[in-house]
Amino acid sequence: KVSESPTPYRVPLVSAYAKDHLVPYYGERDPVPFAPQDNPLANHIVFVMDESISGGLLGINGGHPDTTPRLAALGDRLLNYGIASSASNLSSTSNLAFQSGLRPDQVPDLELRSLKNPNVFSFLQAAGFSAYLIDDQVYSGRPNNLMTRFDLDKLDGHLPLRAREPDSPIEQIDFLAIDEVERIVNATE
């Protein structure tokens, strides 16, 4: 292994590798390239991501039994994007693709657009919305899913639920997230 080699060998080998491979980008994202032209069609936009379940198992997508009656009851107030393919088998990659708006024609991401494009939160704010992230995956307040402090700095609020509620049973965390969504929506009426 290179990492176990003596320093006189390790440094040139690592340097040669770095020269030929992209170094991950860490910095501010690009600004939103345009401003909205009309008033929003909705007062609130709530994105719910759960890439750990097959979309075909959800009642709202035709799965049986009906597991999503509350979502179905929203009718035309809900925009369901349906079943989507995962970008990878890692939550971080799926979330990063969603946040950055990376298109299929930009893969492989040789220009690191997934780390540089304005993220979905920036677009929401440019359109006049508040942007909150309710994260119920990690036990710390640190950025998750390849987000950086630059992403968190742009949010109106970041709620790391497991960090805030470490003693809550894991099966209750999603219900806490629902309560937080309701609280935020009511506070921003």
Tab-separated table of C-alpha atoms in Angstrom:
chain	number	residue	atom	x	y	z
A	1	LYS	CA	0.000	0.000	0.000
A	2	VAL	CA	1.160	3.515	-0.790
A	3	SER	CA	0.046	4.797	2.627
A	4	GLU	CA	2.395	2.342	4.328
A	5	SER	CA	5.386	3.170	2.127
A	6	PRO	CA	8.308	5.181	3.471
A	7	THR	CA	7.872	8.940	3.119
A	8	PRO	CA	10.431	9.347	0.279
A	9	TYR	CA	8.263	7.014	-1.856
A	10	ARG	CA	4.832	7.933	-0.493
A	11	VAL	CA	4.988	11.679	-1.199
A	12	PRO	CA	5.902	11.417	-4.908
A	13	LEU	CA	3.391	8.581	-5.467
A	14	VAL	CA	0.547	10.496	-3.824
A	15	SER	CA	1.534	13.660	-5.706
A	16	ALA	CA	1.509	11.811	-9.047
A	17	TYR	CA	-1.892	10.325	-8.245
A	18	ALA	CA	-3.303	13.746	-7.285
A	19	LYS	CA	-2.007	15.286	-10.510
A	20	ASP	CA	-4.024	12.814	-12.598
A	21	HIS	CA	-7.190	12.740	-10.480
A	22	LEU	CA	-9.746	15.377	-9.648
A	23	VAL	CA	-9.410	16.880	-6.221
A	24	PRO	CA	-12.889	17.319	-4.700
A	25	TYR	CA	-14.169	20.875	-4.737
A	26	TYR	CA	-14.766	22.620	-1.422
A	27	GLY	CA	-16.146	26.139	-1.656
A	28	GLU	CA	-19.107	28.355	-2.458
A	29	ARG	CA	-21.622	27.135	-5.012
A	30	ASP	CA	-22.370	29.148	-8.143
A	31	PRO	CA	-25.100	31.793	-7.783
A	32	VAL	CA	-28.592	31.154	-9.126
A	33	PRO	CA	-28.328	32.267	-12.779
A	34	PHE	CA	-31.792	33.817	-13.108
A	35	ALA	CA	-34.611	35.420	-11.126
A	36	PRO	CA	-38.235	34.270	-11.051
A	37	GLN	CA	-40.479	36.025	-13.551
A	38	ASP	CA	-43.834	35.350	-11.872
A	39	ASN	CA	-45.245	34.849	-8.402
A	40	PRO	CA	-44.973	31.307	-7.037
A	41	LEU	CA	-47.847	28.926	-7.720
A	42	ALA	CA	-47.706	27.640	-4.140
A	43	ASN	CA	-47.117	29.054	-0.671
A	44	HIS	CA	-44.952	26.156	0.431
A	45	ILE	CA	-42.862	23.475	-1.241
A	46	VAL	CA	-41.961	20.410	0.800
A	47	PHE	CA	-39.561	17.841	-0.642
A	48	VAL	CA	-39.551	14.466	1.093
A	49	MET	CA	-36.707	12.124	0.203
A	50	ASP	CA	-36.570	8.529	1.263
A	51	GLU	CA	-34.346	6.688	-1.133
A	52	SER	CA	-34.203	3.633	1.129
A	53	ILE	CA	-37.475	2.182	-0.134
A	54	SER	CA	-38.537	1.080	-3.568
A	55	GLY	CA	-41.026	3.584	-4.979
A	56	GLY	CA	-43.130	0.722	-6.350
A	57	LEU	CA	-43.951	-0.343	-2.782
A	58	LEU	CA	-45.652	2.959	-1.976
A	59	GLY	CA	-49.442	3.067	-2.257
A	60	ILE	CA	-49.304	6.438	-4.006
A	61	ASN	CA	-47.406	4.731	-6.832
A	62	GLY	CA	-49.770	1.754	-7.063
A	63	GLY	CA	-48.208	-0.504	-4.416
A	64	HIS	CA	-50.386	-2.715	-2.234
A	65	PRO	CA	-51.351	-2.360	0.554
A	66	ASP	CA	-51.958	1.376	0.413
A	67	THR	CA	-49.138	2.714	2.569
A	68	THR	CA	-49.605	6.410	1.769
A	69	PRO	CA	-53.287	7.345	2.227
A	70	ARG	CA	-52.463	10.798	3.642
A	71	LEU	CA	-50.366	11.694	0.614
A	72	ALA	CA	-53.050	10.364	-1.744
A	73	ALA	CA	-55.649	12.495	0.071
A	74	LEU	CA	-53.776	15.640	-1.000
A	75	GLY	CA	-54.962	14.996	-4.562
A	76	ASP	CA	-53.853	17.648	-7.036
A	77	ARG	CA	-52.133	19.602	-4.249
A	78	LEU	CA	-49.358	16.995	-4.441
A	79	LEU	CA	-46.884	16.721	-7.267
A	80	ASN	CA	-45.625	13.145	-7.227
A	81	TYR	CA	-42.559	12.619	-9.390
A	82	GLY	CA	-43.275	8.892	-9.301
A	83	ILE	CA	-40.693	6.149	-9.280
A	84	ALA	CA	-37.172	7.291	-9.980
A	85	SER	CA	-33.923	5.444	-10.440
A	86	SER	CA	-31.280	5.844	-7.816
A	87	ALA	CA	-28.065	7.594	-8.762
A	88	SER	CA	-26.117	5.024	-6.719
A	89	ASN	CA	-26.490	2.770	-3.728
A	90	LEU	CA	-25.414	5.564	-1.377
A	91	SER	CA	-27.758	8.128	0.153
A	92	SER	CA	-25.130	10.825	-0.288
A	93	THR	CA	-24.990	10.419	-4.067
A	94	SER	CA	-28.776	10.383	-4.463
A	95	ASN	CA	-29.145	13.453	-2.265
A	96	LEU	CA	-26.326	15.297	-4.024
A	97	ALA	CA	-27.874	14.616	-7.437
A	98	PHE	CA	-31.198	16.002	-6.180
A	99	GLN	CA	-29.664	19.026	-4.440
A	100	SER	CA	-27.472	20.031	-7.374
A	101	GLY	CA	-29.886	19.300	-10.216
A	102	LEU	CA	-27.199	17.262	-11.963
A	103	ARG	CA	-28.554	16.100	-15.327
A	104	PRO	CA	-27.911	12.717	-16.954
A	105	ASP	CA	-25.857	14.411	-19.670
A	106	GLN	CA	-23.512	15.737	-16.941
A	107	VAL	CA	-22.560	12.246	-15.773
A	108	PRO	CA	-19.816	11.317	-15.224
A	109	ASP	CA	-19.372	14.550	-13.303
A	110	LEU	CA	-15.848	15.378	-14.493
A	111	GLU	CA	-16.346	19.102	-13.867
A	112	LEU	CA	-17.659	18.511	-10.311
A	113	ARG	CA	-20.887	20.356	-11.170
A	114	SER	CA	-22.647	18.448	-8.366
A	115	LEU	CA	-20.506	20.404	-5.901
A	116	LYS	CA	-20.575	23.729	-7.770
A	117	ASN	CA	-24.097	24.122	-9.223
A	118	PRO	CA	-26.468	26.253	-7.162
A	119	ASN	CA	-28.353	23.838	-4.961
A	120	VAL	CA	-32.102	23.425	-4.684
A	121	PHE	CA	-32.152	25.527	-1.510
A	122	SER	CA	-30.593	28.486	-3.356
A	123	PHE	CA	-33.248	28.245	-6.074
A	124	LEU	CA	-36.002	28.171	-3.444
A	125	GLN	CA	-34.606	31.258	-1.736
A	126	ALA	CA	-34.201	33.080	-5.054
A	127	ALA	CA	-37.907	32.404	-5.654
A	128	GLY	CA	-38.789	33.981	-2.295
A	129	PHE	CA	-39.202	30.838	-0.196
A	130	SER	CA	-37.503	30.018	3.090
A	131	ALA	CA	-35.259	26.968	2.881
A	132	TYR	CA	-35.024	24.481	5.731
A	133	LEU	CA	-33.337	21.105	5.903
A	134	ILE	CA	-34.735	18.568	8.321
A	135	ASP	CA	-32.129	15.838	8.522
A	136	ASP	CA	-33.088	12.695	10.371
A	137	GLN	CA	-30.132	10.562	9.294
A	138	VAL	CA	-27.149	11.763	11.318
A	139	TYR	CA	-26.418	12.111	15.012
A	140	SER	CA	-24.477	15.362	14.689
A	141	GLY	CA	-25.120	18.864	13.450
A	142	ARG	CA	-22.421	18.517	10.809
A	143	PRO	CA	-23.312	18.549	7.111
A	144	ASN	CA	-24.527	15.256	5.700
A	145	ASN	CA	-24.760	13.721	2.225
A	146	LEU	CA	-21.768	15.567	0.758
A	147	MET	CA	-23.142	18.934	1.824
A	148	THR	CA	-20.625	21.426	3.154
A	149	ARG	CA	-20.780	24.290	5.606
A	150	PHE	CA	-21.265	26.517	2.532
A	151	ASP	CA	-24.573	24.717	1.872
A	152	LEU	CA	-25.714	24.938	5.499
A	153	ASP	CA	-24.804	28.647	5.654
A	154	LYS	CA	-27.345	29.326	2.887
A	155	LEU	CA	-30.251	27.689	4.733
A	156	ASP	CA	-32.799	29.525	6.859
A	157	GLY	CA	-32.712	26.560	9.211
A	158	HIS	CA	-31.019	23.180	9.638
A	159	LEU	CA	-32.635	20.701	12.011
A	160	PRO	CA	-30.489	17.620	12.680
A	161	LEU	CA	-33.232	15.650	14.467
A	162	ARG	CA	-31.211	12.675	15.693
A	163	ALA	CA	-28.603	15.007	17.169
A	164	ARG	CA	-31.323	16.990	18.903
A	165	GLU	CA	-33.336	13.939	19.998
A	166	PRO	CA	-30.663	11.241	20.585
A	167	ASP	CA	-32.854	9.191	22.931
A	168	SER	CA	-35.856	8.999	20.591
A	169	PRO	CA	-36.507	5.524	19.194
A	170	ILE	CA	-35.453	5.287	15.557
A	171	GLU	CA	-39.022	4.492	14.464
A	172	GLN	CA	-40.185	7.838	15.937
A	173	ILE	CA	-37.727	10.105	14.093
A	174	ASP	CA	-39.870	10.392	10.950
A	175	PHE	CA	-42.855	11.440	13.077
A	176	LEU	CA	-40.690	14.136	14.688
A	177	ALA	CA	-39.786	15.298	11.177
A	178	ILE	CA	-43.494	15.580	10.299
A	179	ASP	CA	-44.043	17.712	13.408
A	180	GLU	CA	-41.158	19.987	12.370
A	181	VAL	CA	-42.509	20.377	8.823
A	182	GLU	CA	-45.882	21.344	10.247
A	183	ARG	CA	-44.286	23.815	12.669
A	184	ILE	CA	-42.218	25.475	9.911
A	185	VAL	CA	-45.153	25.678	7.473
A	186	ASN	CA	-47.379	27.243	10.145
A	187	ALA	CA	-44.650	29.720	11.149
A	188	THR	CA	-44.128	30.851	7.540
A	189	GLU	CA	-47.810	31.374	6.674
